[in-house]
Amino acid sequence: MKKRSAFFILCSLLGLTAIVCCVFWKELSIELTAVVSSSQLYCYWSRSNGIVELGQGKWDKEMLIPSRCVFFHETSCSPPDLTPRQACAVESAARNNRNLNVFVLFFATGQFSKKSQEFADILQTYDNVYIRRVRLSRYVIDTPLESWFLANVREFSENRDWLYKDFHDYIRMLTLWKFGGVTLNLNSIVLAPLDELTTFAGVRDNRDMDIGVFGVDTSTNFGEKFVNACVEVIKNTNADSYSRYKITRVITEVLQQLCYQRDNRECRQFTIYPPEKFYPVSPYSRNADEMMTNMMKNATTIHLFRTDYSRNDEADVAAIYRMAAKQHCPKIYEHAEKIF
């Protein structure tokens, strides 16, 4: 009997050792690949000595409630920085959505500057805000994009513009594959609750029809199928095609794939919102009255664009943004009023 018990314990220990070794070699293989890639990707595999990593926070597992979270991503490897306007985006989301948890995910290693830390401290006075760091080499493990990332990470570094725009959106979609919820932009201000949103996409403007905001309700069968299909499209891109697959094309192809039959009732669970919902203040708005009307009707967010306005329109946009900030991110606004 004792021999059997000893044999069972030995087998259990060997099995546990095998699992640990498997995870270790997965991470090591990704890190070795990254070492030979561009230094601008160093944060994808480097450990952080500053911001707490996602999953290591005391309440992370409990607070990552499926489809009940709002996510902001900062995927640059530059030293972590939290500007007043970015902090305003986070505060407005937390303040208008007390029943949702708001996660701000940084790729960068290191610590916040003194000024950024002040904004982070203000944000963390809200009990539904979590500022975390993501190490991408671990984030992709056991996801459909693990092998794809490993095979293409060197290619990414050769296309800097794509890396910080479209790849950023791929990571946003991967986050929704993991947790569900809504992913927003750090150049926005949230004006209203988000909890009525399910699986959706928000269009930036009526000219290009580019998608800038999206969300997935993974508690539904359609939401799960949708996000799985989106990640599958991303996984099937390669060195020759990835630059043509913006997130708008990814989502469009998936909707065509899932909803080619007009009587598919599940597809009614997907909503495409016009620019007035998330982008009422845009470079194509004609005047301040039009922008204000759009914002007051049914806007959920507004975005501050870095683009060319006329001098009068620029002043109008700044005034609208300042008014929204004062109302929806009052703590950050009070701390950095001159910035707005």
Short mmCIF file of N, CA and C in Angstrom, two decimals, residues 176-317:
data_model
loop_
_atom_site.label_atom_id
_atom_site.label_comp_id
_atom_site.label_asym_id
_atom_site.label_seq_id
_atom_site.Cartn_x
_atom_site.Cartn_y
_atom_site.Cartn_z
N LEU A 176 -10.61 41.03 -25.97
CA LEU A 176 -12.04 40.69 -25.94
C LEU A 176 -12.24 39.19 -26.12
N TRP A 177 -11.35 38.52 -26.84
CA TRP A 177 -11.41 37.06 -26.93
C TRP A 177 -11.21 36.45 -25.55
N LYS A 178 -10.33 37.03 -24.77
CA LYS A 178 -10.03 36.51 -23.44
C LYS A 178 -11.15 36.81 -22.44
N PHE A 179 -11.67 38.05 -22.48
CA PHE A 179 -12.53 38.50 -21.38
C PHE A 179 -13.90 39.02 -21.82
N GLY A 180 -14.07 39.33 -23.10
CA GLY A 180 -15.28 40.01 -23.51
C GLY A 180 -15.28 41.43 -22.99
N GLY A 181 -16.32 42.19 -23.34
CA GLY A 181 -16.41 43.56 -22.86
C GLY A 181 -16.32 44.57 -23.98
N VAL A 182 -15.88 45.78 -23.62
CA VAL A 182 -15.80 46.90 -24.56
C VAL A 182 -14.38 47.43 -24.55
N THR A 183 -13.85 47.76 -25.72
CA THR A 183 -12.53 48.37 -25.80
C THR A 183 -12.67 49.78 -26.38
N LEU A 184 -12.15 50.75 -25.64
CA LEU A 184 -12.25 52.16 -26.01
C LEU A 184 -10.87 52.74 -26.28
N ASN A 185 -10.86 54.01 -26.70
CA ASN A 185 -9.61 54.69 -27.03
C ASN A 185 -9.26 55.72 -25.96
N LEU A 186 -7.96 55.94 -25.79
CA LEU A 186 -7.50 56.87 -24.77
C LEU A 186 -7.60 58.33 -25.18
N ASN A 187 -8.06 58.60 -26.40
CA ASN A 187 -8.30 59.98 -26.81
C ASN A 187 -9.79 60.32 -26.79
N SER A 188 -10.53 59.63 -25.94
CA SER A 188 -11.98 59.82 -25.89
C SER A 188 -12.41 60.31 -24.52
N ILE A 189 -13.67 60.73 -24.44
CA ILE A 189 -14.33 61.00 -23.17
C ILE A 189 -15.66 60.25 -23.20
N VAL A 190 -15.92 59.47 -22.17
CA VAL A 190 -17.16 58.70 -22.09
C VAL A 190 -18.24 59.58 -21.49
N LEU A 191 -19.37 59.68 -22.18
CA LEU A 191 -20.44 60.58 -21.78
C LEU A 191 -21.63 59.88 -21.15
N ALA A 192 -21.71 58.56 -21.31
CA ALA A 192 -22.91 57.84 -20.89
C ALA A 192 -22.55 56.40 -20.52
N PRO A 193 -23.46 55.70 -19.85
CA PRO A 193 -23.22 54.29 -19.51
C PRO A 193 -23.02 53.43 -20.75
N LEU A 194 -22.22 52.38 -20.58
CA LEU A 194 -21.90 51.48 -21.69
C LEU A 194 -22.56 50.12 -21.53
N ASP A 195 -23.28 49.91 -20.43
CA ASP A 195 -23.73 48.55 -20.12
C ASP A 195 -24.82 48.03 -21.05
N GLU A 196 -25.42 48.91 -21.86
CA GLU A 196 -26.42 48.41 -22.81
C GLU A 196 -25.78 47.88 -24.08
N LEU A 197 -24.47 48.11 -24.24
CA LEU A 197 -23.77 47.65 -25.44
C LEU A 197 -23.51 46.14 -25.34
N THR A 198 -23.68 45.45 -26.46
CA THR A 198 -23.43 44.01 -26.47
C THR A 198 -22.28 43.72 -27.43
N THR A 199 -22.57 43.06 -28.54
CA THR A 199 -21.56 42.84 -29.57
C THR A 199 -21.80 43.88 -30.66
N PHE A 200 -20.80 44.73 -30.89
CA PHE A 200 -21.05 45.91 -31.72
C PHE A 200 -19.75 46.45 -32.31
N ALA A 201 -19.91 47.39 -33.22
CA ALA A 201 -18.80 48.17 -33.76
C ALA A 201 -19.27 49.60 -33.95
N GLY A 202 -18.41 50.55 -33.65
CA GLY A 202 -18.72 51.96 -33.83
C GLY A 202 -17.89 52.54 -34.96
N VAL A 203 -18.56 53.12 -35.95
CA VAL A 203 -17.90 53.67 -37.13
C VAL A 203 -17.38 55.08 -36.83
N ARG A 204 -16.17 55.36 -37.31
CA ARG A 204 -15.55 56.67 -37.07
C ARG A 204 -16.18 57.77 -37.90
N ASP A 205 -16.41 57.50 -39.18
CA ASP A 205 -16.99 58.52 -40.06
C ASP A 205 -17.68 57.83 -41.22
N ASN A 206 -18.53 58.58 -41.91
CA ASN A 206 -19.31 58.02 -43.01
C ASN A 206 -18.56 58.00 -44.33
N ARG A 207 -17.35 58.51 -44.35
CA ARG A 207 -16.56 58.50 -45.58
C ARG A 207 -15.83 57.18 -45.75
N ASP A 208 -14.96 56.88 -44.79
CA ASP A 208 -14.14 55.67 -44.90
C ASP A 208 -14.79 54.46 -44.24
N MET A 209 -15.77 54.70 -43.36
CA MET A 209 -16.45 53.63 -42.62
C MET A 209 -15.49 52.81 -41.77
N ASP A 210 -14.40 53.44 -41.33
CA ASP A 210 -13.46 52.73 -40.46
C ASP A 210 -14.06 52.54 -39.08
N ILE A 211 -13.76 51.40 -38.48
CA ILE A 211 -14.25 51.06 -37.14
C ILE A 211 -13.22 51.49 -36.11
N GLY A 212 -13.67 52.23 -35.09
CA GLY A 212 -12.75 52.71 -34.07
C GLY A 212 -13.04 52.18 -32.68
N VAL A 213 -14.28 51.76 -32.44
CA VAL A 213 -14.70 51.25 -31.13
C VAL A 213 -15.44 49.94 -31.37
N PHE A 214 -15.19 48.94 -30.52
CA PHE A 214 -15.93 47.69 -30.68
C PHE A 214 -16.02 46.95 -29.35
N GLY A 215 -16.96 46.03 -29.29
CA GLY A 215 -17.17 45.26 -28.07
C GLY A 215 -17.76 43.91 -28.38
N VAL A 216 -17.64 42.99 -27.43
CA VAL A 216 -18.13 41.62 -27.61
C VAL A 216 -18.77 41.14 -26.32
N ASP A 217 -19.97 40.61 -26.43
CA ASP A 217 -20.63 39.97 -25.30
C ASP A 217 -20.41 38.47 -25.44
N THR A 218 -19.40 37.95 -24.75
CA THR A 218 -19.06 36.54 -24.88
C THR A 218 -20.00 35.62 -24.11
N SER A 219 -20.98 36.20 -23.42
CA SER A 219 -21.97 35.36 -22.74
C SER A 219 -23.02 34.84 -23.71
N THR A 220 -23.03 35.38 -24.94
CA THR A 220 -23.97 34.92 -25.95
C THR A 220 -23.26 34.02 -26.96
N ASN A 221 -24.01 33.15 -27.57
CA ASN A 221 -23.45 32.24 -28.56
C ASN A 221 -22.90 33.02 -29.75
N PHE A 222 -23.64 34.05 -30.19
CA PHE A 222 -23.18 34.83 -31.33
C PHE A 222 -21.90 35.59 -30.99
N GLY A 223 -21.85 36.20 -29.80
CA GLY A 223 -20.66 36.95 -29.41
C GLY A 223 -19.42 36.08 -29.39
N GLU A 224 -19.57 34.87 -28.88
CA GLU A 224 -18.44 33.94 -28.83
C GLU A 224 -18.01 33.53 -30.24
N LYS A 225 -18.98 33.24 -31.10
CA LYS A 225 -18.65 32.87 -32.47
C LYS A 225 -17.99 34.03 -33.21
N PHE A 226 -18.48 35.22 -32.97
CA PHE A 226 -17.95 36.41 -33.64
C PHE A 226 -16.49 36.64 -33.28
N VAL A 227 -16.17 36.65 -31.99
CA VAL A 227 -14.79 36.96 -31.59
C VAL A 227 -13.85 35.82 -31.97
N ASN A 228 -14.32 34.58 -31.91
CA ASN A 228 -13.49 33.46 -32.36
C ASN A 228 -13.15 33.59 -33.84
N ALA A 229 -14.15 33.99 -34.63
CA ALA A 229 -13.93 34.14 -36.07
C ALA A 229 -12.99 35.30 -36.37
N CYS A 230 -13.10 36.40 -35.60
CA CYS A 230 -12.20 37.54 -35.80
C CYS A 230 -10.75 37.15 -35.53
N VAL A 231 -10.53 36.45 -34.44
CA VAL A 231 -9.17 36.02 -34.10
C VAL A 231 -8.65 35.03 -35.14
N GLU A 232 -9.54 34.22 -35.69
CA GLU A 232 -9.14 33.27 -36.73
C GLU A 232 -8.68 33.99 -38.00
N VAL A 233 -9.39 35.06 -38.37
CA VAL A 233 -8.98 35.85 -39.54
C VAL A 233 -7.60 36.45 -39.30
N ILE A 234 -7.39 37.00 -38.11
CA ILE A 234 -6.08 37.58 -37.77
C ILE A 234 -5.00 36.51 -37.85
N LYS A 235 -5.30 35.34 -37.32
CA LYS A 235 -4.31 34.25 -37.30
C LYS A 235 -3.91 33.82 -38.70
N ASN A 236 -4.81 33.97 -39.65
CA ASN A 236 -4.54 33.53 -41.02
C ASN A 236 -3.84 34.59 -41.87
N THR A 237 -3.58 35.76 -41.30
CA THR A 237 -2.79 36.74 -42.03
C THR A 237 -1.33 36.31 -42.00
N ASN A 238 -0.57 36.76 -42.99
CA ASN A 238 0.84 36.41 -43.05
C ASN A 238 1.66 37.62 -43.48
N ALA A 239 2.93 37.39 -43.75
CA ALA A 239 3.83 38.49 -44.07
C ALA A 239 3.40 39.24 -45.33
N ASP A 240 2.68 38.58 -46.21
CA ASP A 240 2.25 39.21 -47.45
C ASP A 240 0.91 39.94 -47.33
N SER A 241 0.11 39.56 -46.33
CA SER A 241 -1.26 40.09 -46.29
C SER A 241 -1.59 40.92 -45.06
N TYR A 242 -0.77 40.83 -44.01
CA TYR A 242 -1.19 41.43 -42.73
C TYR A 242 -1.42 42.93 -42.83
N SER A 243 -0.64 43.63 -43.65
CA SER A 243 -0.78 45.09 -43.71
C SER A 243 -2.08 45.53 -44.36
N ARG A 244 -2.75 44.62 -45.06
CA ARG A 244 -4.03 44.95 -45.70
C ARG A 244 -5.22 44.65 -44.79
N TYR A 245 -4.95 44.00 -43.66
CA TYR A 245 -6.05 43.58 -42.79
C TYR A 245 -6.18 44.50 -41.59
N LYS A 246 -6.77 45.66 -41.83
CA LYS A 246 -7.14 46.52 -40.71
C LYS A 246 -8.30 45.87 -39.97
N ILE A 247 -8.56 46.34 -38.77
CA ILE A 247 -9.61 45.72 -37.97
C ILE A 247 -10.97 45.85 -38.65
N THR A 248 -11.15 46.91 -39.44
CA THR A 248 -12.41 47.07 -40.18
C THR A 248 -12.61 45.92 -41.15
N ARG A 249 -11.55 45.55 -41.87
CA ARG A 249 -11.67 44.44 -42.81
C ARG A 249 -11.87 43.12 -42.08
N VAL A 250 -11.20 42.94 -40.96
CA VAL A 250 -11.36 41.71 -40.18
C VAL A 250 -12.83 41.54 -39.78
N ILE A 251 -13.41 42.59 -39.21
CA ILE A 251 -14.80 42.51 -38.74
C ILE A 251 -15.76 42.35 -39.91
N THR A 252 -15.49 43.05 -41.01
CA THR A 252 -16.36 42.94 -42.19
C THR A 252 -16.38 41.52 -42.74
N GLU A 253 -15.21 40.91 -42.86
CA GLU A 253 -15.15 39.54 -43.38
C GLU A 253 -15.88 38.56 -42.46
N VAL A 254 -15.75 38.76 -41.16
CA VAL A 254 -16.42 37.86 -40.22
C VAL A 254 -17.93 38.00 -40.32
N LEU A 255 -18.42 39.22 -40.44
CA LEU A 255 -19.86 39.42 -40.57
C LEU A 255 -20.39 38.81 -41.86
N GLN A 256 -19.61 38.92 -42.93
CA GLN A 256 -20.02 38.29 -44.18
C GLN A 256 -20.05 36.77 -44.03
N GLN A 257 -19.09 36.25 -43.28
CA GLN A 257 -19.00 34.81 -43.07
C GLN A 257 -20.15 34.29 -42.21
N LEU A 258 -20.49 35.02 -41.15
CA LEU A 258 -21.50 34.55 -40.21
C LEU A 258 -22.92 34.92 -40.62
N CYS A 259 -23.04 35.99 -41.39
CA CYS A 259 -24.37 36.55 -41.63
C CYS A 259 -24.74 36.59 -43.11
N TYR A 260 -24.21 35.67 -43.89
CA TYR A 260 -24.49 35.69 -45.33
C TYR A 260 -25.95 35.38 -45.61
N GLN A 261 -26.63 34.70 -44.68
CA GLN A 261 -28.05 34.42 -44.85
C GLN A 261 -28.85 35.54 -44.19
N ARG A 262 -29.73 36.16 -44.94
CA ARG A 262 -30.47 37.31 -44.41
C ARG A 262 -31.40 36.95 -43.27
N ASP A 263 -31.81 35.67 -43.21
CA ASP A 263 -32.73 35.27 -42.16
C ASP A 263 -32.00 34.77 -40.91
N ASN A 264 -30.70 35.01 -40.85
CA ASN A 264 -29.92 34.58 -39.69
C ASN A 264 -30.25 35.49 -38.51
N ARG A 265 -31.08 35.00 -37.60
CA ARG A 265 -31.55 35.83 -36.49
C ARG A 265 -30.43 36.21 -35.53
N GLU A 266 -29.44 35.34 -35.41
CA GLU A 266 -28.34 35.64 -34.50
C GLU A 266 -27.64 36.94 -34.86
N CYS A 267 -27.59 37.23 -36.15
CA CYS A 267 -26.87 38.42 -36.61
C CYS A 267 -27.54 39.71 -36.16
N ARG A 268 -28.79 39.61 -35.74
CA ARG A 268 -29.46 40.79 -35.21
C ARG A 268 -28.87 41.21 -33.87
N GLN A 269 -28.06 40.34 -33.29
CA GLN A 269 -27.41 40.67 -32.03
C GLN A 269 -26.19 41.57 -32.24
N PHE A 270 -25.80 41.75 -33.50
CA PHE A 270 -24.67 42.62 -33.79
C PHE A 270 -25.18 43.99 -34.24
N THR A 271 -24.62 45.04 -33.64
CA THR A 271 -25.05 46.40 -33.97
C THR A 271 -23.89 47.19 -34.54
N ILE A 272 -24.13 47.87 -35.65
CA ILE A 272 -23.16 48.81 -36.21
C ILE A 272 -23.67 50.22 -35.93
N TYR A 273 -22.92 50.95 -35.11
CA TYR A 273 -23.34 52.30 -34.74
C TYR A 273 -22.75 53.34 -35.68
N PRO A 274 -23.54 54.34 -36.06
CA PRO A 274 -23.04 55.42 -36.92
C PRO A 274 -22.09 56.32 -36.13
N PRO A 275 -21.40 57.22 -36.82
CA PRO A 275 -20.43 58.10 -36.14
C PRO A 275 -21.03 58.90 -34.99
N GLU A 276 -22.31 59.23 -35.08
CA GLU A 276 -22.94 60.05 -34.04
C GLU A 276 -22.90 59.39 -32.66
N LYS A 277 -22.73 58.08 -32.62
CA LYS A 277 -22.74 57.36 -31.35
C LYS A 277 -21.43 57.54 -30.57
N PHE A 278 -20.30 57.40 -31.27
CA PHE A 278 -19.01 57.46 -30.59
C PHE A 278 -18.10 58.59 -31.09
N TYR A 279 -18.41 59.13 -32.27
CA TYR A 279 -17.55 60.16 -32.88
C TYR A 279 -18.38 61.37 -33.34
N PRO A 280 -19.17 61.96 -32.46
CA PRO A 280 -20.00 63.09 -32.90
C PRO A 280 -19.18 64.32 -33.25
N VAL A 281 -18.02 64.46 -32.63
CA VAL A 281 -17.12 65.57 -32.94
C VAL A 281 -16.03 65.02 -33.83
N SER A 282 -16.12 65.31 -35.13
CA SER A 282 -15.17 64.75 -36.08
C SER A 282 -14.61 65.84 -36.97
N PRO A 283 -13.52 65.55 -37.69
CA PRO A 283 -12.96 66.55 -38.60
C PRO A 283 -13.92 66.95 -39.71
N TYR A 284 -14.98 66.14 -39.92
CA TYR A 284 -15.89 66.40 -41.02
C TYR A 284 -17.15 67.13 -40.56
N SER A 285 -17.26 67.39 -39.25
CA SER A 285 -18.39 68.19 -38.78
C SER A 285 -18.23 69.62 -39.28
N ARG A 286 -19.32 70.23 -39.67
CA ARG A 286 -19.23 71.52 -40.35
C ARG A 286 -19.08 72.70 -39.40
N ASN A 287 -19.70 72.62 -38.25
CA ASN A 287 -19.61 73.76 -37.33
C ASN A 287 -19.91 73.30 -35.91
N ALA A 288 -19.73 74.22 -34.98
CA ALA A 288 -19.89 73.89 -33.57
C ALA A 288 -21.33 73.48 -33.25
N ASP A 289 -22.30 74.14 -33.87
CA ASP A 289 -23.69 73.80 -33.61
C ASP A 289 -23.99 72.35 -34.01
N GLU A 290 -23.45 71.95 -35.17
CA GLU A 290 -23.66 70.57 -35.62
C GLU A 290 -23.02 69.58 -34.66
N MET A 291 -21.80 69.90 -34.22
CA MET A 291 -21.10 69.00 -33.30
C MET A 291 -21.84 68.90 -31.97
N MET A 292 -22.30 70.03 -31.46
CA MET A 292 -23.01 70.03 -30.18
C MET A 292 -24.32 69.26 -30.29
N THR A 293 -25.03 69.45 -31.39
CA THR A 293 -26.30 68.73 -31.60
C THR A 293 -26.07 67.23 -31.62
N ASN A 294 -25.04 66.80 -32.37
CA ASN A 294 -24.73 65.37 -32.44
C ASN A 294 -24.38 64.81 -31.07
N MET A 295 -23.62 65.59 -30.31
CA MET A 295 -23.17 65.11 -29.01
C MET A 295 -24.33 64.98 -28.03
N MET A 296 -25.25 65.93 -28.07
CA MET A 296 -26.33 65.94 -27.11
C MET A 296 -27.43 64.94 -27.44
N LYS A 297 -27.52 64.51 -28.69
CA LYS A 297 -28.59 63.59 -29.08
C LYS A 297 -28.44 62.23 -28.41
N ASN A 298 -27.43 61.49 -28.83
CA ASN A 298 -27.31 60.13 -28.30
C ASN A 298 -25.87 59.65 -28.25
N ALA A 299 -24.92 60.58 -28.15
CA ALA A 299 -23.52 60.18 -28.15
C ALA A 299 -23.15 59.47 -26.85
N THR A 300 -22.35 58.44 -26.97
CA THR A 300 -21.83 57.72 -25.81
C THR A 300 -20.42 58.17 -25.48
N THR A 301 -19.64 58.52 -26.51
CA THR A 301 -18.30 59.07 -26.30
C THR A 301 -18.07 60.20 -27.29
N ILE A 302 -17.05 61.00 -27.02
CA ILE A 302 -16.51 61.90 -28.03
C ILE A 302 -15.01 61.64 -28.12
N HIS A 303 -14.43 61.94 -29.26
CA HIS A 303 -13.00 61.74 -29.47
C HIS A 303 -12.34 63.04 -29.89
N LEU A 304 -11.12 63.23 -29.42
CA LEU A 304 -10.33 64.39 -29.83
C LEU A 304 -9.38 63.94 -30.94
N PHE A 305 -9.57 64.47 -32.13
CA PHE A 305 -8.75 64.09 -33.28
C PHE A 305 -7.53 65.00 -33.38
N ARG A 306 -6.43 64.40 -33.80
CA ARG A 306 -5.25 65.20 -34.15
C ARG A 306 -5.28 65.37 -35.66
N THR A 307 -5.86 66.46 -36.11
CA THR A 307 -6.00 66.67 -37.54
C THR A 307 -6.10 68.16 -37.81
N ASP A 308 -6.30 68.49 -39.05
CA ASP A 308 -6.34 69.90 -39.43
C ASP A 308 -7.77 70.43 -39.41
N TYR A 309 -8.05 71.30 -38.46
CA TYR A 309 -9.31 72.03 -38.44
C TYR A 309 -9.02 73.47 -38.90
N SER A 310 -10.06 74.15 -39.28
CA SER A 310 -9.90 75.59 -39.46
C SER A 310 -9.71 76.20 -38.08
N ARG A 311 -9.20 77.42 -38.05
CA ARG A 311 -8.93 78.04 -36.75
C ARG A 311 -10.19 78.16 -35.90
N ASN A 312 -11.30 78.53 -36.53
CA ASN A 312 -12.56 78.66 -35.78
C ASN A 312 -13.05 77.31 -35.28
N ASP A 313 -13.00 76.30 -36.17
CA ASP A 313 -13.46 74.97 -35.77
C ASP A 313 -12.59 74.39 -34.66
N GLU A 314 -11.29 74.66 -34.74
CA GLU A 314 -10.38 74.15 -33.71
C GLU A 314 -10.75 74.72 -32.35
N ALA A 315 -11.09 75.98 -32.31
CA ALA A 315 -11.51 76.61 -31.06
C ALA A 315 -12.82 76.02 -30.57
N ASP A 316 -13.74 75.75 -31.50
CA ASP A 316 -15.03 75.16 -31.13
C ASP A 316 -14.84 73.75 -30.56
N VAL A 317 -14.00 72.96 -31.22
CA VAL A 317 -13.74 71.59 -30.76
C VAL A 317 -13.11 71.61 -29.37
#
